[in-house]
Amino acid sequence: MESIFSYIINLGAAVMMPIIFTILGCCIGIKFSKALKSGLYVGVGFVGLGVITGLLTSSLGPALSSVVEIYNLKLNVFDMGWPAAASVAYNTTVGAFIIPVCLGVNLLLILLGCTRTVNIDLWNYWHFAFIGAVVYFLSDSLGWEWPVAWGFFAAIICYIITLVMADLTAKKFQSFYEGMEGISIPQPFCQGFTPFAIGIGKLLDMIPGFDKLNIDAEGMKKKFGLFGEPLFLGVILGIIIGCFACKDGQELIDNIPATLGLGIKMGAVMELIPRITGLFIEGLKPISEATRDLIAKKFGDKKEFYIGMSPALVIGHPTTLIVSLLLIPVTLVLAVILPGNQFLPLASLAGMFYVFVMVLPYTKGNVVKSFIIGLVVIAIGLLFVTLMSDNFTSAAQMVSAAHPDDGAVKVPEGFKAGSLDFASSPIAFLIYGCMAYLKYIGAGILTLIAIAMLAWNRKMINAK
């Protein structure tokens, strides 16, 4: 099973999306050529996004590493980055079976009328495998029988919570992002920040005069002109980081070409991501339209289903780019000064864009409000990563021993393992915290939460 699903995952989204979309399109009545073209657009979008985020990581990584070394910002939880975290998650016992188990749960819940979302975002199933692997090693350290069963329990609970939240947020998501009709986001990292967006947003609205700070990305362009453009902000921030990566004035002078080059590359990332994500919309449009037409023809207004897709579709929103960019240096400072934190995010910083996918629909793209929410959730998330690092390290060490040639999953000597995505997610820590601190009572609480959410969602679906 591990070999089969490792093969599927290793094909990557760029290869599997054209296959899935072609099959899905033909099943819902689209011509083969049109369905294939839709899938290819989405596949090309994933390729482009991978190239751009790779450029961000390869350009920003060395400069940030120099900053860490110069200012001695080293902490003892090593940032493995999300690709290594995904590799660890999929190569555990839970991860080997996570795709068929979760697809089975999804099908069952659709048949029972408990969800509208068909989650085809297979690559992000590693999030469910991740929390399953962490709970597996937690339950093993606690001396519980059947640790594998507890691992699957945690993964399924996470999957259920995410599916329900994807349903509940789908309309808000579709109304905010253009061209996303019929799409939902069943990705737990993004959905974990939705309650914070709602709660903190309402608290900020209660502050007298805060409404005057209602500035979206277009408002920033009007208010600050060139300085409000994501392209220009990327260039300026890249140059600033390049300056801080120099030890003294002489090194700064010597590295002027490299510093300017970093600025241009950061600007390129900010400018190219929205253009790349436009391919996703072009590919999704025929599928979403055909799905709506088919459901309307078969069920009228009584049924509605959503295609669960990757949040990569919408990370090119200007507010997401601006706020993520501003939070990168702030996160480094926060990691050093935050009491109790031992995690320094470096490799994970490229995942900052995904924090805001489900935040923006509730802040209506307000840059100030989104930044404040991002600051709060990142501060809390750093502590979550620190608290989960012991059990994540156990998982990484087991996978590293089984795959000694895979250097990406090797934890450096004297460090623990961590990753901003998915270990900083409130959903992940809710499950981990209940199991770690409340044990069997916590497992009972999680079961009740999942059942209550399913029952309420089914009631909402039936009422509509």
Short mmCIF file of C-alpha atoms in Angstrom, two decimals:
data_model
loop_
_atom_site.label_atom_id
_atom_site.label_comp_id
_atom_site.label_asym_id
_atom_site.label_seq_id
_atom_site.Cartn_x
_atom_site.Cartn_y
_atom_site.Cartn_z
CA MET A 1 0.00 0.00 0.00
CA GLU A 2 2.85 2.37 0.86
CA SER A 3 4.47 1.71 -2.53
CA ILE A 4 1.21 2.25 -4.43
CA PHE A 5 0.26 5.53 -2.80
CA SER A 6 3.83 6.79 -2.65
CA TYR A 7 3.88 6.32 -6.42
CA ILE A 8 0.66 8.33 -6.80
CA ILE A 9 1.89 11.14 -4.56
CA ASN A 10 5.30 11.23 -6.25
CA LEU A 11 3.61 11.90 -9.58
CA GLY A 12 2.74 15.29 -8.15
CA ALA A 13 -0.20 17.61 -8.67
CA ALA A 14 1.10 18.74 -12.06
CA VAL A 15 0.77 15.19 -13.47
CA MET A 16 -2.24 13.93 -11.54
CA MET A 17 -4.46 17.00 -12.04
CA PRO A 18 -4.76 16.58 -15.82
CA ILE A 19 -5.63 12.91 -15.25
CA ILE A 20 -8.21 13.62 -12.52
CA PHE A 21 -9.78 16.55 -14.39
CA THR A 22 -9.99 14.60 -17.65
CA ILE A 23 -11.76 11.70 -15.94
CA LEU A 24 -13.98 14.02 -13.89
CA GLY A 25 -14.84 16.15 -16.93
CA CYS A 26 -15.81 13.13 -19.06
CA CYS A 27 -17.95 11.78 -16.21
CA ILE A 28 -19.97 15.02 -16.01
CA GLY A 29 -20.48 15.29 -19.76
CA ILE A 30 -17.63 17.50 -21.00
CA LYS A 31 -15.92 16.59 -24.28
CA PHE A 32 -12.64 14.75 -23.80
CA SER A 33 -10.56 17.48 -25.45
CA LYS A 34 -12.10 20.23 -23.31
CA ALA A 35 -11.71 18.22 -20.09
CA LEU A 36 -8.08 17.43 -20.94
CA LYS A 37 -7.39 21.11 -21.69
CA SER A 38 -8.87 22.12 -18.31
CA GLY A 39 -6.68 19.60 -16.51
CA LEU A 40 -3.59 20.71 -18.40
CA TYR A 41 -4.19 24.34 -17.46
CA VAL A 42 -4.40 23.37 -13.79
CA GLY A 43 -1.34 21.12 -14.14
CA VAL A 44 0.66 23.91 -15.75
CA GLY A 45 -0.51 26.22 -12.96
CA PHE A 46 0.99 23.86 -10.37
CA VAL A 47 4.25 23.69 -12.33
CA GLY A 48 4.44 27.48 -12.50
CA LEU A 49 3.61 27.88 -8.83
CA GLY A 50 6.30 25.36 -7.91
CA VAL A 51 8.87 27.25 -9.95
CA ILE A 52 7.93 30.61 -8.38
CA THR A 53 7.86 29.37 -4.77
CA GLY A 54 11.13 27.54 -5.47
CA LEU A 55 12.60 30.86 -6.60
CA LEU A 56 11.40 32.47 -3.37
CA THR A 57 12.94 29.73 -1.22
CA SER A 58 16.24 29.55 -3.09
CA SER A 59 16.66 33.34 -3.15
CA LEU A 60 15.45 34.20 0.33
CA GLY A 61 16.83 31.14 2.15
CA PRO A 62 20.58 31.96 2.00
CA ALA A 63 19.98 35.62 2.93
CA LEU A 64 17.84 34.68 5.94
CA SER A 65 20.38 32.05 7.00
CA SER A 66 23.05 34.77 6.97
CA VAL A 67 20.81 37.01 9.11
CA VAL A 68 20.33 34.13 11.58
CA GLU A 69 24.09 33.53 11.77
CA ILE A 70 25.08 37.22 12.08
CA TYR A 71 22.58 38.01 14.82
CA ASN A 72 22.83 34.56 16.50
CA LEU A 73 19.09 33.83 16.21
CA LYS A 74 19.49 30.05 16.47
CA LEU A 75 16.77 28.06 18.30
CA ASN A 76 16.63 24.30 18.91
CA VAL A 77 13.59 23.32 16.80
CA PHE A 78 14.79 22.89 13.21
CA ASP A 79 12.49 24.02 10.38
CA MET A 80 12.17 21.07 8.00
CA GLY A 81 9.81 22.88 5.62
CA TRP A 82 6.50 21.52 4.39
CA PRO A 83 7.91 19.19 1.65
CA ALA A 84 9.97 17.29 4.25
CA ALA A 85 7.04 17.31 6.68
CA ALA A 86 4.81 15.85 3.96
CA SER A 87 7.41 13.19 3.18
CA VAL A 88 7.59 12.23 6.86
CA ALA A 89 3.79 12.11 7.12
CA TYR A 90 3.27 9.92 4.04
CA ASN A 91 6.04 7.49 4.95
CA THR A 92 4.52 6.48 8.30
CA THR A 93 2.04 3.63 8.80
CA VAL A 94 -0.83 6.12 8.96
CA GLY A 95 0.36 7.96 5.86
CA ALA A 96 0.60 4.78 3.77
CA PHE A 97 -3.18 4.24 4.03
CA ILE A 98 -4.38 7.83 4.48
CA ILE A 99 -5.68 8.35 0.92
CA PRO A 100 -8.05 5.34 0.71
CA VAL A 101 -9.20 5.80 4.33
CA CYS A 102 -10.03 9.50 3.88
CA LEU A 103 -11.65 8.97 0.46
CA GLY A 104 -13.81 6.26 2.06
CA VAL A 105 -14.83 8.63 4.87
CA ASN A 106 -15.61 11.35 2.31
CA LEU A 107 -17.81 9.00 0.26
CA LEU A 108 -19.64 7.78 3.37
CA LEU A 109 -20.35 11.32 4.57
CA ILE A 110 -21.66 12.34 1.14
CA LEU A 111 -24.01 9.32 1.07
CA LEU A 112 -25.22 10.19 4.60
CA GLY A 113 -25.82 13.80 3.56
CA CYS A 114 -23.28 15.15 6.07
CA THR A 115 -21.09 17.04 3.59
CA ARG A 116 -21.28 18.68 0.17
CA THR A 117 -17.51 18.65 -0.49
CA VAL A 118 -15.81 16.07 -2.70
CA ASN A 119 -12.18 16.46 -1.65
CA ILE A 120 -9.91 15.75 -4.65
CA ASP A 121 -6.97 17.70 -3.18
CA LEU A 122 -5.02 14.45 -2.68
CA TRP A 123 -1.60 16.07 -2.16
CA ASN A 124 -2.74 17.95 0.91
CA TYR A 125 -3.98 14.71 2.49
CA TRP A 126 -0.51 14.71 4.06
CA HIS A 127 -1.92 17.11 6.69
CA PHE A 128 -4.21 14.36 7.96
CA ALA A 129 -1.34 11.86 7.84
CA PHE A 130 0.83 14.33 9.76
CA ILE A 131 -1.48 14.68 12.76
CA GLY A 132 -2.08 10.92 12.62
CA ALA A 133 1.66 10.23 12.76
CA VAL A 134 2.20 12.69 15.64
CA VAL A 135 -0.65 11.14 17.67
CA TYR A 136 0.66 7.65 16.83
CA PHE A 137 4.00 8.44 18.52
CA LEU A 138 2.25 10.32 21.33
CA SER A 139 0.00 7.35 22.17
CA ASP A 140 2.97 4.99 21.90
CA SER A 141 4.94 7.13 24.41
CA LEU A 142 1.90 7.16 26.73
CA GLY A 143 1.82 3.36 26.66
CA TRP A 144 -1.61 3.11 24.99
CA GLU A 145 -2.56 -0.07 23.17
CA TRP A 146 -3.14 0.10 19.41
CA PRO A 147 -1.20 3.33 18.68
CA VAL A 148 -1.88 2.90 14.94
CA ALA A 149 -5.63 2.97 15.62
CA TRP A 150 -5.21 6.17 17.63
CA GLY A 151 -3.24 7.64 14.76
CA PHE A 152 -6.05 6.93 12.31
CA PHE A 153 -8.57 8.23 14.85
CA ALA A 154 -6.76 11.59 14.93
CA ALA A 155 -6.48 11.73 11.12
CA ILE A 156 -10.18 10.97 10.60
CA ILE A 157 -11.26 13.52 13.23
CA CYS A 158 -9.13 16.14 11.47
CA TYR A 159 -10.63 15.14 8.11
CA ILE A 160 -14.21 15.40 9.38
CA ILE A 161 -13.67 18.82 10.98
CA THR A 162 -12.03 20.09 7.78
CA LEU A 163 -14.82 18.83 5.49
CA VAL A 164 -17.52 20.48 7.61
CA MET A 165 -15.59 23.76 7.75
CA ALA A 166 -15.09 23.60 3.98
CA ASP A 167 -18.88 23.38 3.58
CA LEU A 168 -19.58 26.18 6.04
CA THR A 169 -17.08 28.58 4.45
CA ALA A 170 -17.70 27.68 0.78
CA LYS A 171 -20.17 30.47 -0.01
CA LYS A 172 -18.01 33.11 1.67
CA PHE A 173 -14.97 31.82 -0.21
CA GLN A 174 -16.80 31.76 -3.56
CA SER A 175 -18.24 35.26 -3.15
CA PHE A 176 -14.85 36.81 -2.28
CA TYR A 177 -12.60 35.12 -4.85
CA GLU A 178 -13.53 35.63 -8.47
CA GLY A 179 -14.06 32.55 -10.61
CA MET A 180 -14.30 30.07 -7.71
CA GLU A 181 -17.96 29.08 -8.07
CA GLY A 182 -18.55 25.48 -6.96
CA ILE A 183 -15.18 25.25 -5.19
CA SER A 184 -14.43 24.75 -1.48
CA ILE A 185 -11.14 24.52 0.43
CA PRO A 186 -10.91 21.29 2.50
CA GLN A 187 -7.35 21.99 3.66
CA PRO A 188 -7.00 22.01 7.47
CA PHE A 189 -4.07 24.44 7.63
CA CYS A 190 -6.15 27.17 5.96
CA GLN A 191 -9.43 26.28 7.67
CA GLY A 192 -7.80 26.34 11.11
CA PHE A 193 -7.46 30.12 10.92
CA THR A 194 -11.11 30.80 9.99
CA PRO A 195 -12.36 31.13 13.62
CA PHE A 196 -9.53 33.60 14.31
CA ALA A 197 -10.50 35.65 11.27
CA ILE A 198 -14.10 35.83 12.47
CA GLY A 199 -13.38 36.41 16.18
CA ILE A 200 -10.46 38.85 15.92
CA GLY A 201 -12.18 40.64 13.06
CA LYS A 202 -15.24 41.34 15.21
CA LEU A 203 -13.07 42.53 18.11
CA LEU A 204 -11.21 44.93 15.84
CA ASP A 205 -14.51 46.28 14.51
CA MET A 206 -15.45 47.22 18.08
CA ILE A 207 -12.44 49.57 18.36
CA PRO A 208 -13.57 53.19 17.77
CA GLY A 209 -12.11 54.59 14.57
CA PHE A 210 -10.73 51.27 13.33
CA ASP A 211 -13.08 51.38 10.35
CA LYS A 212 -10.96 54.26 8.99
CA LEU A 213 -8.15 51.74 8.48
CA ASN A 214 -10.25 49.80 5.98
CA ILE A 215 -7.59 49.62 3.27
CA ASP A 216 -7.50 46.82 0.74
CA ALA A 217 -4.83 46.18 -1.89
CA GLU A 218 -6.42 48.61 -4.35
CA GLY A 219 -6.74 51.19 -1.59
CA MET A 220 -3.03 50.85 -0.83
CA LYS A 221 -2.20 51.55 -4.46
CA LYS A 222 -4.35 54.69 -4.40
CA LYS A 223 -3.05 55.86 -1.03
CA PHE A 224 0.66 55.06 -1.43
CA GLY A 225 1.02 54.91 -5.20
CA LEU A 226 4.05 52.89 -6.27
CA PHE A 227 4.86 52.06 -2.62
CA GLY A 228 1.54 50.23 -2.33
CA GLU A 229 2.26 47.84 -5.20
CA PRO A 230 3.15 44.22 -4.24
CA LEU A 231 5.86 44.33 -6.92
CA PHE A 232 7.55 47.38 -5.39
CA LEU A 233 7.12 46.11 -1.81
CA GLY A 234 8.79 42.85 -2.83
CA VAL A 235 11.76 44.69 -4.32
CA ILE A 236 12.18 46.95 -1.27
CA LEU A 237 11.86 44.12 1.28
CA GLY A 238 14.30 41.96 -0.69
CA ILE A 239 16.88 44.76 -0.68
CA ILE A 240 16.36 45.38 3.06
CA ILE A 241 16.85 41.68 3.88
CA GLY A 242 19.92 41.63 1.63
CA CYS A 243 21.38 44.58 3.58
CA PHE A 244 20.80 42.87 6.93
CA ALA A 245 22.52 39.74 5.59
CA CYS A 246 25.83 41.67 5.38
CA LYS A 247 28.18 41.74 8.39
CA ASP A 248 29.60 45.23 7.82
CA GLY A 249 29.71 48.16 5.46
CA GLN A 250 32.43 46.70 3.27
CA GLU A 251 30.51 43.45 2.76
CA LEU A 252 27.41 45.52 1.99
CA ILE A 253 29.31 47.39 -0.74
CA ASP A 254 30.75 44.16 -2.14
CA ASN A 255 27.31 42.52 -2.21
CA ILE A 256 25.39 45.35 -3.91
CA PRO A 257 24.72 43.25 -7.08
CA ALA A 258 23.48 40.29 -5.00
CA THR A 259 21.33 42.56 -2.82
CA LEU A 260 19.73 44.26 -5.80
CA GLY A 261 19.25 40.86 -7.42
CA LEU A 262 17.42 39.58 -4.32
CA GLY A 263 15.13 42.61 -4.49
CA ILE A 264 14.29 41.96 -8.14
CA LYS A 265 13.64 38.26 -7.47
CA MET A 266 11.31 39.06 -4.56
CA GLY A 267 9.48 41.54 -6.78
CA ALA A 268 9.24 38.90 -9.50
CA VAL A 269 7.63 36.45 -7.06
CA MET A 270 5.02 39.04 -6.04
CA GLU A 271 4.24 39.87 -9.66
CA LEU A 272 4.24 36.37 -11.15
CA ILE A 273 2.17 34.48 -8.55
CA PRO A 274 -1.12 36.23 -9.50
CA ARG A 275 -0.44 35.55 -13.18
CA ILE A 276 0.25 31.87 -12.51
CA THR A 277 -2.86 31.41 -10.36
CA GLY A 278 -4.93 32.81 -13.25
CA LEU A 279 -4.28 29.50 -15.03
CA PHE A 280 -6.08 27.65 -12.24
CA ILE A 281 -9.21 29.72 -12.76
CA GLU A 282 -9.09 29.15 -16.52
CA GLY A 283 -8.78 25.41 -15.99
CA LEU A 284 -11.45 25.18 -13.29
CA LYS A 285 -14.13 27.20 -15.05
CA PRO A 286 -15.40 24.51 -17.49
CA ILE A 287 -15.44 21.85 -14.76
CA SER A 288 -17.30 24.01 -12.20
CA GLU A 289 -19.84 25.18 -14.81
CA ALA A 290 -20.52 21.64 -16.02
CA THR A 291 -20.85 20.39 -12.43
CA ARG A 292 -23.43 23.08 -11.60
CA ASP A 293 -25.39 22.35 -14.77
CA LEU A 294 -25.41 18.59 -14.12
CA ILE A 295 -26.55 18.97 -10.50
CA ALA A 296 -29.25 21.50 -11.49
CA LYS A 297 -30.49 19.10 -14.18
CA LYS A 298 -30.55 16.05 -11.90
CA PHE A 299 -31.63 17.57 -8.58
CA GLY A 300 -32.85 21.10 -9.26
CA ASP A 301 -32.17 23.37 -6.31
CA LYS A 302 -32.29 20.52 -3.78
CA LYS A 303 -28.67 19.43 -4.07
CA GLU A 304 -25.39 21.27 -4.22
CA PHE A 305 -21.89 19.81 -4.24
CA TYR A 306 -18.49 21.47 -4.06
CA ILE A 307 -15.21 20.35 -5.58
CA GLY A 308 -12.62 20.44 -2.80
CA MET A 309 -9.44 21.97 -4.23
CA SER A 310 -6.01 23.19 -3.16
CA PRO A 311 -5.73 26.71 -1.67
CA ALA A 312 -2.96 27.30 -4.23
CA LEU A 313 -5.76 28.47 -6.53
CA VAL A 314 -6.08 31.82 -4.76
CA ILE A 315 -2.77 32.67 -3.09
CA GLY A 316 -2.14 35.26 -5.79
CA HIS A 317 -4.60 37.73 -4.24
CA PRO A 318 -2.82 41.10 -3.78
CA THR A 319 -3.70 41.38 -0.08
CA THR A 320 -2.30 37.89 0.57
CA LEU A 321 0.95 38.85 -1.16
CA ILE A 322 1.33 42.15 0.69
CA VAL A 323 0.53 40.81 4.16
CA SER A 324 2.63 37.65 3.72
CA LEU A 325 5.56 39.70 2.55
CA LEU A 326 5.35 42.07 5.53
CA LEU A 327 5.02 39.17 7.98
CA ILE A 328 8.19 37.36 6.86
CA PRO A 329 10.67 39.62 8.74
CA VAL A 330 8.19 40.18 11.58
CA THR A 331 7.91 36.40 12.09
CA LEU A 332 11.69 36.07 12.46
CA VAL A 333 11.74 38.76 15.17
CA LEU A 334 8.69 37.26 16.84
CA ALA A 335 10.29 33.80 16.92
CA VAL A 336 13.27 35.18 18.86
CA ILE A 337 11.42 37.34 21.41
CA LEU A 338 8.35 35.16 22.04
CA PRO A 339 8.59 33.51 25.50
CA GLY A 340 8.52 29.71 25.34
CA ASN A 341 9.15 29.49 21.60
CA GLN A 342 12.00 27.31 20.31
CA PHE A 343 11.09 27.24 16.60
CA LEU A 344 12.76 29.49 14.03
CA PRO A 345 10.88 29.35 10.70
CA LEU A 346 13.09 29.58 7.62
CA ALA A 347 12.24 26.84 5.12
CA SER A 348 8.53 27.18 5.99
CA LEU A 349 8.29 30.90 5.21
CA ALA A 350 7.21 30.20 1.62
CA GLY A 351 4.03 28.71 3.14
CA MET A 352 3.10 32.07 4.69
CA PHE A 353 0.79 32.76 1.73
CA TYR A 354 -1.51 29.91 2.78
CA VAL A 355 -2.26 31.43 6.19
CA PHE A 356 -4.56 34.03 4.59
CA VAL A 357 -6.59 32.02 2.08
CA MET A 358 -9.60 31.72 4.44
CA VAL A 359 -8.84 34.90 6.40
CA LEU A 360 -9.41 37.32 3.51
CA PRO A 361 -13.06 36.39 2.84
CA TYR A 362 -13.88 37.47 6.43
CA THR A 363 -11.70 40.61 6.45
CA LYS A 364 -12.90 41.52 2.93
CA GLY A 365 -9.28 41.92 1.91
CA ASN A 366 -8.52 44.57 4.54
CA VAL A 367 -4.71 44.73 4.71
CA VAL A 368 -4.48 46.10 8.28
CA LYS A 369 -7.02 43.66 9.72
CA SER A 370 -5.46 40.71 7.88
CA PHE A 371 -1.99 41.65 9.10
CA ILE A 372 -3.13 41.80 12.75
CA ILE A 373 -4.89 38.44 12.47
CA GLY A 374 -1.81 36.98 10.79
CA LEU A 375 0.43 38.30 13.57
CA VAL A 376 -1.74 36.67 16.25
CA VAL A 377 -2.06 33.28 14.54
CA ILE A 378 1.67 33.13 13.72
CA ALA A 379 2.59 33.92 17.34
CA ILE A 380 0.28 31.16 18.58
CA GLY A 381 1.41 28.82 15.80
CA LEU A 382 5.09 29.12 16.79
CA LEU A 383 4.21 27.83 20.26
CA PHE A 384 2.14 25.00 18.77
CA VAL A 385 5.14 23.88 16.68
CA THR A 386 7.36 23.94 19.77
CA LEU A 387 4.92 21.86 21.82
CA MET A 388 4.50 19.22 19.10
CA SER A 389 8.19 19.00 18.21
CA ASP A 390 9.04 15.95 20.36
CA ASN A 391 6.54 13.64 18.68
CA PHE A 392 7.19 15.06 15.22
CA THR A 393 10.90 14.42 15.79
CA SER A 394 10.14 10.77 16.62
CA ALA A 395 8.23 10.42 13.34
CA ALA A 396 11.03 12.09 11.36
CA GLN A 397 13.70 9.88 12.94
CA MET A 398 11.73 6.72 12.15
CA VAL A 399 11.27 7.74 8.50
CA SER A 400 14.92 8.84 8.25
CA ALA A 401 16.05 5.42 9.53
CA ALA A 402 13.84 3.66 6.97
CA HIS A 403 14.98 5.96 4.13
CA PRO A 404 18.61 6.88 4.96
CA ASP A 405 19.26 8.29 1.47
CA ASP A 406 16.53 10.92 1.87
CA GLY A 407 18.46 13.85 3.35
CA ALA A 408 15.35 16.05 3.44
CA VAL A 409 13.83 14.10 6.35
CA LYS A 410 17.02 13.95 8.42
CA VAL A 411 16.92 16.02 11.62
CA PRO A 412 20.29 17.69 12.41
CA GLU A 413 22.10 16.47 15.53
CA GLY A 414 21.02 18.32 18.68
CA PHE A 415 17.81 19.70 17.10
CA LYS A 416 14.13 18.79 17.18
CA ALA A 417 11.91 18.79 14.07
CA GLY A 418 9.24 21.36 13.26
CA SER A 419 7.34 22.93 10.37
CA LEU A 420 5.08 25.98 10.16
CA ASP A 421 2.73 24.00 7.95
CA PHE A 422 0.97 21.93 9.40
CA ALA A 423 2.23 21.91 13.00
CA SER A 424 1.17 25.53 13.60
CA SER A 425 -2.47 24.86 12.69
CA PRO A 426 -5.07 25.35 15.47
CA ILE A 427 -6.91 22.23 14.24
CA ALA A 428 -3.76 20.14 14.55
CA PHE A 429 -3.07 21.41 18.04
CA LEU A 430 -6.69 20.99 19.15
CA ILE A 431 -6.40 17.29 18.33
CA TYR A 432 -2.88 16.93 19.70
CA GLY A 433 -3.68 18.90 22.88
CA CYS A 434 -6.80 16.89 23.66
CA MET A 435 -4.89 13.62 23.24
CA ALA A 436 -1.71 14.75 25.03
CA TYR A 437 -3.20 16.54 28.04
CA LEU A 438 -6.69 15.03 28.45
CA LYS A 439 -5.89 11.56 27.10
CA TYR A 440 -9.01 9.32 26.89
CA ILE A 441 -11.26 12.19 27.98
CA GLY A 442 -9.76 14.27 25.19
CA ALA A 443 -10.49 11.52 22.68
CA GLY A 444 -14.09 11.51 23.87
CA ILE A 445 -14.31 15.30 23.51
CA LEU A 446 -12.94 15.12 19.96
CA THR A 447 -15.47 12.43 19.07
CA LEU A 448 -18.33 14.57 20.39
CA ILE A 449 -17.05 17.62 18.48
CA ALA A 450 -16.90 15.66 15.22
CA ILE A 451 -20.37 14.13 15.69
CA ALA A 452 -21.89 17.51 16.64
CA MET A 453 -20.35 19.21 13.60
CA LEU A 454 -21.58 16.47 11.26
CA ALA A 455 -25.10 16.55 12.73
CA TRP A 456 -25.28 20.34 12.50
CA ASN A 457 -23.94 20.38 8.95
CA ARG A 458 -26.43 17.69 7.89
CA LYS A 459 -29.23 19.72 9.41
CA MET A 460 -28.06 22.81 7.50
CA ILE A 461 -27.88 20.83 4.23
CA ASN A 462 -31.35 19.34 4.74
CA ALA A 463 -32.82 22.70 5.69
CA LYS A 464 -31.58 24.20 2.44
#
